[in-house]
Short mmCIF file of C-alpha atoms and ligand atoms in Angstrom, two decimals:
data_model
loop_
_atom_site.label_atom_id
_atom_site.label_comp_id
_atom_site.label_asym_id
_atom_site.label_seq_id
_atom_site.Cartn_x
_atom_site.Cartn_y
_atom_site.Cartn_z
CA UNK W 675 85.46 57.01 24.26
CA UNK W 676 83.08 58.11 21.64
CA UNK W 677 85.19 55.88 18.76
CA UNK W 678 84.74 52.65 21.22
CA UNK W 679 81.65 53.07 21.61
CA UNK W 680 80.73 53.34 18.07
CA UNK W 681 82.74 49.97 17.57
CA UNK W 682 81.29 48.24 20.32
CA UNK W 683 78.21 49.44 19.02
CA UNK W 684 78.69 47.63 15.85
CA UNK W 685 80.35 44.94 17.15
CA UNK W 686 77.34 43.94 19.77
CA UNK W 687 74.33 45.48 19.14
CA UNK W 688 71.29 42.86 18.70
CA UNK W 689 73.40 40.39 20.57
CA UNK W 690 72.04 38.79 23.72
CA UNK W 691 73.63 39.05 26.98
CA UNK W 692 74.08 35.71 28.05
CA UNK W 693 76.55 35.61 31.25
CA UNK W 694 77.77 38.79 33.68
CA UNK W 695 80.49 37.54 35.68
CA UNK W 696 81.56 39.75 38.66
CA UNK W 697 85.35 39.26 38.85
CA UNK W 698 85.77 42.19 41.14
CA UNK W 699 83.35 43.00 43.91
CA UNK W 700 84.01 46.92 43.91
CA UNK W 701 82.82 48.05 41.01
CA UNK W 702 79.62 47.35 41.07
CA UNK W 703 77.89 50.41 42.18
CA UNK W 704 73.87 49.91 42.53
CA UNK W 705 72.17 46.63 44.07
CA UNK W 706 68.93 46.61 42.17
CA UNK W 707 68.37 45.67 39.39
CA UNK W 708 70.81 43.07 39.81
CA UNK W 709 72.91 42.44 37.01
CA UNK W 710 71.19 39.14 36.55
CA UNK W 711 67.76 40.86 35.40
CA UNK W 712 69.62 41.77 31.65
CA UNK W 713 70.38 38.26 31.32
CA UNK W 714 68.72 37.21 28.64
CA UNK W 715 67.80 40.47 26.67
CA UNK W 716 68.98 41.69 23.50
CA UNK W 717 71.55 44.94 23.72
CA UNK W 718 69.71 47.77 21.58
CA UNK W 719 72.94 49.77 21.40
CA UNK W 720 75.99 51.11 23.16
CA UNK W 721 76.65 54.97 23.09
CA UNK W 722 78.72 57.05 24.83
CA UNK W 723 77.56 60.13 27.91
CA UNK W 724 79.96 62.24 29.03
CA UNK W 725 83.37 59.47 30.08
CA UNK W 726 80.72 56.65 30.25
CA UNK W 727 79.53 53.80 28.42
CA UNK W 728 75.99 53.32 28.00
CA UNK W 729 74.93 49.54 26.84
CA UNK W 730 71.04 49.79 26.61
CA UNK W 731 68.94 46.63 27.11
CA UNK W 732 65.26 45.61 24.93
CA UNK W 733 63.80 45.86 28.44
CA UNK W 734 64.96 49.51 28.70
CA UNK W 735 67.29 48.83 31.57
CA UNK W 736 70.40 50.02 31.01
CA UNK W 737 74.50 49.58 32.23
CA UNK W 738 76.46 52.47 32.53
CA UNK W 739 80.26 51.65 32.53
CA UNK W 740 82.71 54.08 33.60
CA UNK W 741 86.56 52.50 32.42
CA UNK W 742 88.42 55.39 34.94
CA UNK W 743 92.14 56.61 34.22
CA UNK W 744 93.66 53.15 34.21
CA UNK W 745 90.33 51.09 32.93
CA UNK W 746 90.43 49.00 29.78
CA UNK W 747 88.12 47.26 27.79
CA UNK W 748 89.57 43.67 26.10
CA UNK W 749 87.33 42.22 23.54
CA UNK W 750 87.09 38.09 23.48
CA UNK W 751 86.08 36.23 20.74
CA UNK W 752 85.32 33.36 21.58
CA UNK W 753 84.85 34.67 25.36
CA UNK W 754 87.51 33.73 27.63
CA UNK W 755 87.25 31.66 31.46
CA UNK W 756 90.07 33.33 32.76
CA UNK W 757 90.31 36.36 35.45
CA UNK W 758 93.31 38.39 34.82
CA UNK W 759 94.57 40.08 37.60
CA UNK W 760 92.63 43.98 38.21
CA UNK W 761 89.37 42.20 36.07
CA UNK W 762 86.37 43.74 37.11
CA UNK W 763 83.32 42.05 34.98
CA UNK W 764 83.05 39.98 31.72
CA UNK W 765 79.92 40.32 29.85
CA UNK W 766 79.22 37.57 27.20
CA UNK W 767 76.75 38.54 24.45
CA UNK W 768 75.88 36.08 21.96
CA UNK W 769 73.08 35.66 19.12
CA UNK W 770 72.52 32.40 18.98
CA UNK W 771 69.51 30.54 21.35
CA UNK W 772 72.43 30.59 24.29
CA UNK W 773 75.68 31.71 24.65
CA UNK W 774 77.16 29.06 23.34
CA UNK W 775 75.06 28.44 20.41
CA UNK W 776 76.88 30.16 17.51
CA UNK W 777 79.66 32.88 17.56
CA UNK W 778 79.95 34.36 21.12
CA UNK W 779 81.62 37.81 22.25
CA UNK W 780 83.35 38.39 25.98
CA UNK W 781 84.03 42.51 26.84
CA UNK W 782 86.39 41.54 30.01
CA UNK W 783 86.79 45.28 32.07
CA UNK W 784 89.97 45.28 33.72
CA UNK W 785 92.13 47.89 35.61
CA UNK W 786 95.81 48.24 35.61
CA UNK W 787 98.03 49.67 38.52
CA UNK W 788 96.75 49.33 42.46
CA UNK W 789 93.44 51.59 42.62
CA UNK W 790 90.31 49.79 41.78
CA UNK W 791 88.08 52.78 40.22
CA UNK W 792 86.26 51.43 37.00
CA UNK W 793 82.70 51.65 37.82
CA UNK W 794 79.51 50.28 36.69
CA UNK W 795 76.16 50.56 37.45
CA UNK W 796 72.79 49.21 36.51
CA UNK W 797 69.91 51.13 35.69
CA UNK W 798 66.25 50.71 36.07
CA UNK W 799 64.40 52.15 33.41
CA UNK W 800 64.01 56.18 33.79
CA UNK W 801 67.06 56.06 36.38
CA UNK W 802 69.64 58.10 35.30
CA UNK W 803 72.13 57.30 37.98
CA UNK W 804 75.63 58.95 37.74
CA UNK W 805 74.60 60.02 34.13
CA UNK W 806 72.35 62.15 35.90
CA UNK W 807 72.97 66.30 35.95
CA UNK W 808 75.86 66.19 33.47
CA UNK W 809 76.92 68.91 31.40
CA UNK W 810 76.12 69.47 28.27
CA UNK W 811 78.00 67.97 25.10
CA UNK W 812 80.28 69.70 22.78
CA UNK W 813 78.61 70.22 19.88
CA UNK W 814 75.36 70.91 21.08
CA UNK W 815 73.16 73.80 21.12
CA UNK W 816 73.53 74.28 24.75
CA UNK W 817 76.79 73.74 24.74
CA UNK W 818 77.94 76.84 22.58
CA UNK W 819 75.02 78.95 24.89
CA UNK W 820 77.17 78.21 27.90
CA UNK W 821 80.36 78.74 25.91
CA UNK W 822 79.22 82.55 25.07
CA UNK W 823 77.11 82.85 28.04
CA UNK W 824 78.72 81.83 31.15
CA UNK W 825 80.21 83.64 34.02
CA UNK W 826 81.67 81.64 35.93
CA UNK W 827 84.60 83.39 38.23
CA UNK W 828 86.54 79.66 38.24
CA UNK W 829 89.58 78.94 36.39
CA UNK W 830 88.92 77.79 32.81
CA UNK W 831 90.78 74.94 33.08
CA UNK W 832 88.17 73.54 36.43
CA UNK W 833 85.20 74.90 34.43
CA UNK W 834 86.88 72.42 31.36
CA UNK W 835 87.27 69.43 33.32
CA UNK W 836 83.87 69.35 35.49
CA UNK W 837 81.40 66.98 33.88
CA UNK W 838 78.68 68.71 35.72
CA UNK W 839 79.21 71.96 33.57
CA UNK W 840 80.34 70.46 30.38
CA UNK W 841 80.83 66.45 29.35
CA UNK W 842 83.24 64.66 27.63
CA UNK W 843 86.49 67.17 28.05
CA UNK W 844 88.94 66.38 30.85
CA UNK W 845 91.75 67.73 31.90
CA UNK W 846 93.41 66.42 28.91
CA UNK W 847 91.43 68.08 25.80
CA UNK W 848 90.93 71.00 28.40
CA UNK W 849 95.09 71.62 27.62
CA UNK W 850 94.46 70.87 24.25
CA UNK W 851 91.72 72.99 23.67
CA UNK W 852 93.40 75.89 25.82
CA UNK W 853 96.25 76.36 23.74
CA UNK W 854 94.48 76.24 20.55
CA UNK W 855 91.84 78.96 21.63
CA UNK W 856 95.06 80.82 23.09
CA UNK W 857 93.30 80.99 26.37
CA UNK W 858 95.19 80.96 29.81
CA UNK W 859 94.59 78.03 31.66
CA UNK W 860 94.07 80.19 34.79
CA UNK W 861 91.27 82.62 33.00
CA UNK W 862 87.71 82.51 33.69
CA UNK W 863 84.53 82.57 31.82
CA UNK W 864 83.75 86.04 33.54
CA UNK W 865 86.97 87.78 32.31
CA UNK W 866 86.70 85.83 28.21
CA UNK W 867 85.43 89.09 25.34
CA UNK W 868 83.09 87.50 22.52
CA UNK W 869 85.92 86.64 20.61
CA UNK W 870 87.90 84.60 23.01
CA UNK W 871 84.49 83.22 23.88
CA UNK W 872 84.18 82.41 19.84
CA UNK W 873 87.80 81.05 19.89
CA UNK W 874 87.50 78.84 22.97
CA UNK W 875 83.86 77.31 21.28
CA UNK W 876 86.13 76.58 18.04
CA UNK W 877 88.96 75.06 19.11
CA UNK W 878 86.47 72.97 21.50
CA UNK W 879 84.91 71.64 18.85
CA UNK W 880 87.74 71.35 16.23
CA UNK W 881 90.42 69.24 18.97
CA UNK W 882 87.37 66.95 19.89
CA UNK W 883 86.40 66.37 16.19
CA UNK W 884 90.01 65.77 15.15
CA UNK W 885 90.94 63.41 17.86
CA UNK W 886 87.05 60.98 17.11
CA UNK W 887 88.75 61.08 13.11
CA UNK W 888 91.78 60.16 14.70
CA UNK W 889 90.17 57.41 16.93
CA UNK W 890 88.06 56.25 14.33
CA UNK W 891 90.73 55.03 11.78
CA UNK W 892 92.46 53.63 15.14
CA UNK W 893 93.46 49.57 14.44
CA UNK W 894 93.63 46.87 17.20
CA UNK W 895 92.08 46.67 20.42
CA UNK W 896 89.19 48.01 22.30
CA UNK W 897 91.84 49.30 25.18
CA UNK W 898 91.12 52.76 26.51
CA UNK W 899 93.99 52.95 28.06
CA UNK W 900 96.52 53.10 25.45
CA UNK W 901 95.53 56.27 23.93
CA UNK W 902 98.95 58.28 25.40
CA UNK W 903 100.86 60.43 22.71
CA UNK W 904 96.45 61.15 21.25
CA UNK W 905 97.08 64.94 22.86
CA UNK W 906 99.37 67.48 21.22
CA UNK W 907 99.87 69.77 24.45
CA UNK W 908 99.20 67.68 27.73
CA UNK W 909 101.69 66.13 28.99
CA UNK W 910 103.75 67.73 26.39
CA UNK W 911 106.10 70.08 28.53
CA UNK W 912 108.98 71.15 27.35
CA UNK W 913 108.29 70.05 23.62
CA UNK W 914 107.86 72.70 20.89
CA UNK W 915 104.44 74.38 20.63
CA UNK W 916 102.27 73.19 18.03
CA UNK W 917 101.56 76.75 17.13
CA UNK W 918 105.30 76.70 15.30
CA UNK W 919 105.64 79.92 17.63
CA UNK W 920 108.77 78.91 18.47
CA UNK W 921 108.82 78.38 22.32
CA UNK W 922 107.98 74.73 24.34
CA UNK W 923 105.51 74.00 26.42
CA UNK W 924 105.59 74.37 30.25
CA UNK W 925 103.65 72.31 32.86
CA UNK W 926 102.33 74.05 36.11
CA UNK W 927 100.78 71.83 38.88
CA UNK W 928 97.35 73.13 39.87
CA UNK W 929 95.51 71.68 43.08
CA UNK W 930 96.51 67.92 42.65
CA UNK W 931 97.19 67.86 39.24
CA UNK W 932 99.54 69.10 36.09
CA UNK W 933 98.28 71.01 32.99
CA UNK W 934 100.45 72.01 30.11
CA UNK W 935 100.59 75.28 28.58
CA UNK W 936 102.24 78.10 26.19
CA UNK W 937 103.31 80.79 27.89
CA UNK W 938 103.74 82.76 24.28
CA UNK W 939 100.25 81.77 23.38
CA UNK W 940 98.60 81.92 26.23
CA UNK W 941 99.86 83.98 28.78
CA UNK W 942 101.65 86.62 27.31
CA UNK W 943 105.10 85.23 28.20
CA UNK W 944 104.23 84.87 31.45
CA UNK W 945 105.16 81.66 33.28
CA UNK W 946 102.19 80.15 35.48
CA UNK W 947 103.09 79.49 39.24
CA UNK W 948 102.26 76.37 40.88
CA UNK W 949 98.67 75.99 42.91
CA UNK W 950 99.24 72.59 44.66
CA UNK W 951 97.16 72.73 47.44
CA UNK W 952 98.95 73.15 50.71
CA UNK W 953 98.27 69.99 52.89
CA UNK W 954 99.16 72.85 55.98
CA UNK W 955 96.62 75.15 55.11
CA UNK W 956 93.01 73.59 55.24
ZN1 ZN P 2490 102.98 78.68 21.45
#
């Protein structure tokens, strides 16, 4: 997310926003402003908050974009007319006097597969929306105080994946970054000594660094949803351990989801029994 929105950064930014074309009524999320009021004014950059896009307008209103598991983003130059089936919205940015005076740029946002959960919402100026109370950002300053300083009684890997205590991991890095700290998915905060806290801030930072360099020299198109094989542990079960310990991965399901792990890293050799949630028991 953070590599896209550097290149749609570069690709768009002191372009005009000529045209927003609703394609798909449901993802729309706010009422006023309407999307019509940014018609007109020049983007001053995109950048990326937690999983969302941020395009930010001369008039300080701003569109926050959230693509979702199955959202992508399809670049169009020249813009395109069409409306491919799952499309959401098509922005057109140009930088001519209108959009079709000189080289013009379409960002179509489209969803594959049945649910419709790409998300976008605009933003008066000093609203903060859904990018409101999020966590705070690997790399920062308060993220490594919550790293060494939290004690949370939750399982790492729910701690990981909740944008409203950290932003930008998911469940996906959360695997990722599990294994490398050689942390138990099913740990907490509460129960981590210095070092593992040291461990878990380093391997947080180092997985998330490596996969932006990895991202960054990425050819091709804007999609976000082509990105499967980016993760060296999720979705990995039953493929050797990057550690070279010798021993594959497992998965273990965990409320409604799977996470991958080492049980010779991580758990001691213990295998992790399934948490689905009971649909009996409420
Ligand atoms: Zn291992």
């Amino acid at each position: 997310m953070q590599a896209l929105s550097e290149r749609l950064n570069t690709l768009l930014a002191g372009a005009t926003m000529f045209r927003a074309d609703l394609l798909g009524f449901s993802s729309l999320k706010t009422y006023a402003p309407s999307p019509d009021s940014v018609l007109g004014h020049r983007l001053v950059s995109v950048s990326r908050r937690a999983k969302y896009l941020v395009w930010e307008f001369d008039d300080g209103v701003r569109i926050a974009l959230h693509l979702s598991q199955a959202g992508r983003l399809d670049v169009e130059q020249p813009p395109k007319q069409t409306r491919p089936r799952g499309s959401a919205v098509r922005f057109v940015f140009g930088r001519g006097a209108n959009a079709f005076d000189g080289p013009s740029v379409g960002v179509l946002i489209r969803e594959y597969g049945t649910h419709r959960k790409a998300s976008w919402w605009v933003l008066a100026p000093g609203d903060d929306g859904p990018l409101a109370r999020l966590g705070p950002e690997p790399g920062s300053d308060e993220f490594a105080e919550l790293i060494r300083t939290s004690t949370s009684t939750r399982h790492l890997t729910t701690d990981l994946r909740d944008q409203h205590v950290m932003s930008g991991i998911g469940r996906g890095w959360g695997d990722d970054i599990l294994q490398r700290a050689r942390l138990s998915p099913f740990a907490s905060f509460k129960s981590l000594t210095p070092e593992q806290r040291e461990a878990l801030l380093s391997a947080a930072i180092g997985v998330l660094d490596e996969a932006l360099e990895l991202e960054r020299t990425r050819e091709g198109g804007l999609s976000e949803a082509k990105l499967g094989g980016r993760f060296k542990v999720h979705g990995r079960a039953d493929e050797p351990c990057p550690s070279g310990c010798g021993h594959a991965l497992r998965r273990v399901s965990f409320e409604s989801y799977e996470m991958t792990y080492c049980p010779t890293c991580q758990t001691g050799g213990r295998e992790l029994k399934d948490r689905r949630m009971s649909r009996l028991l409420k």
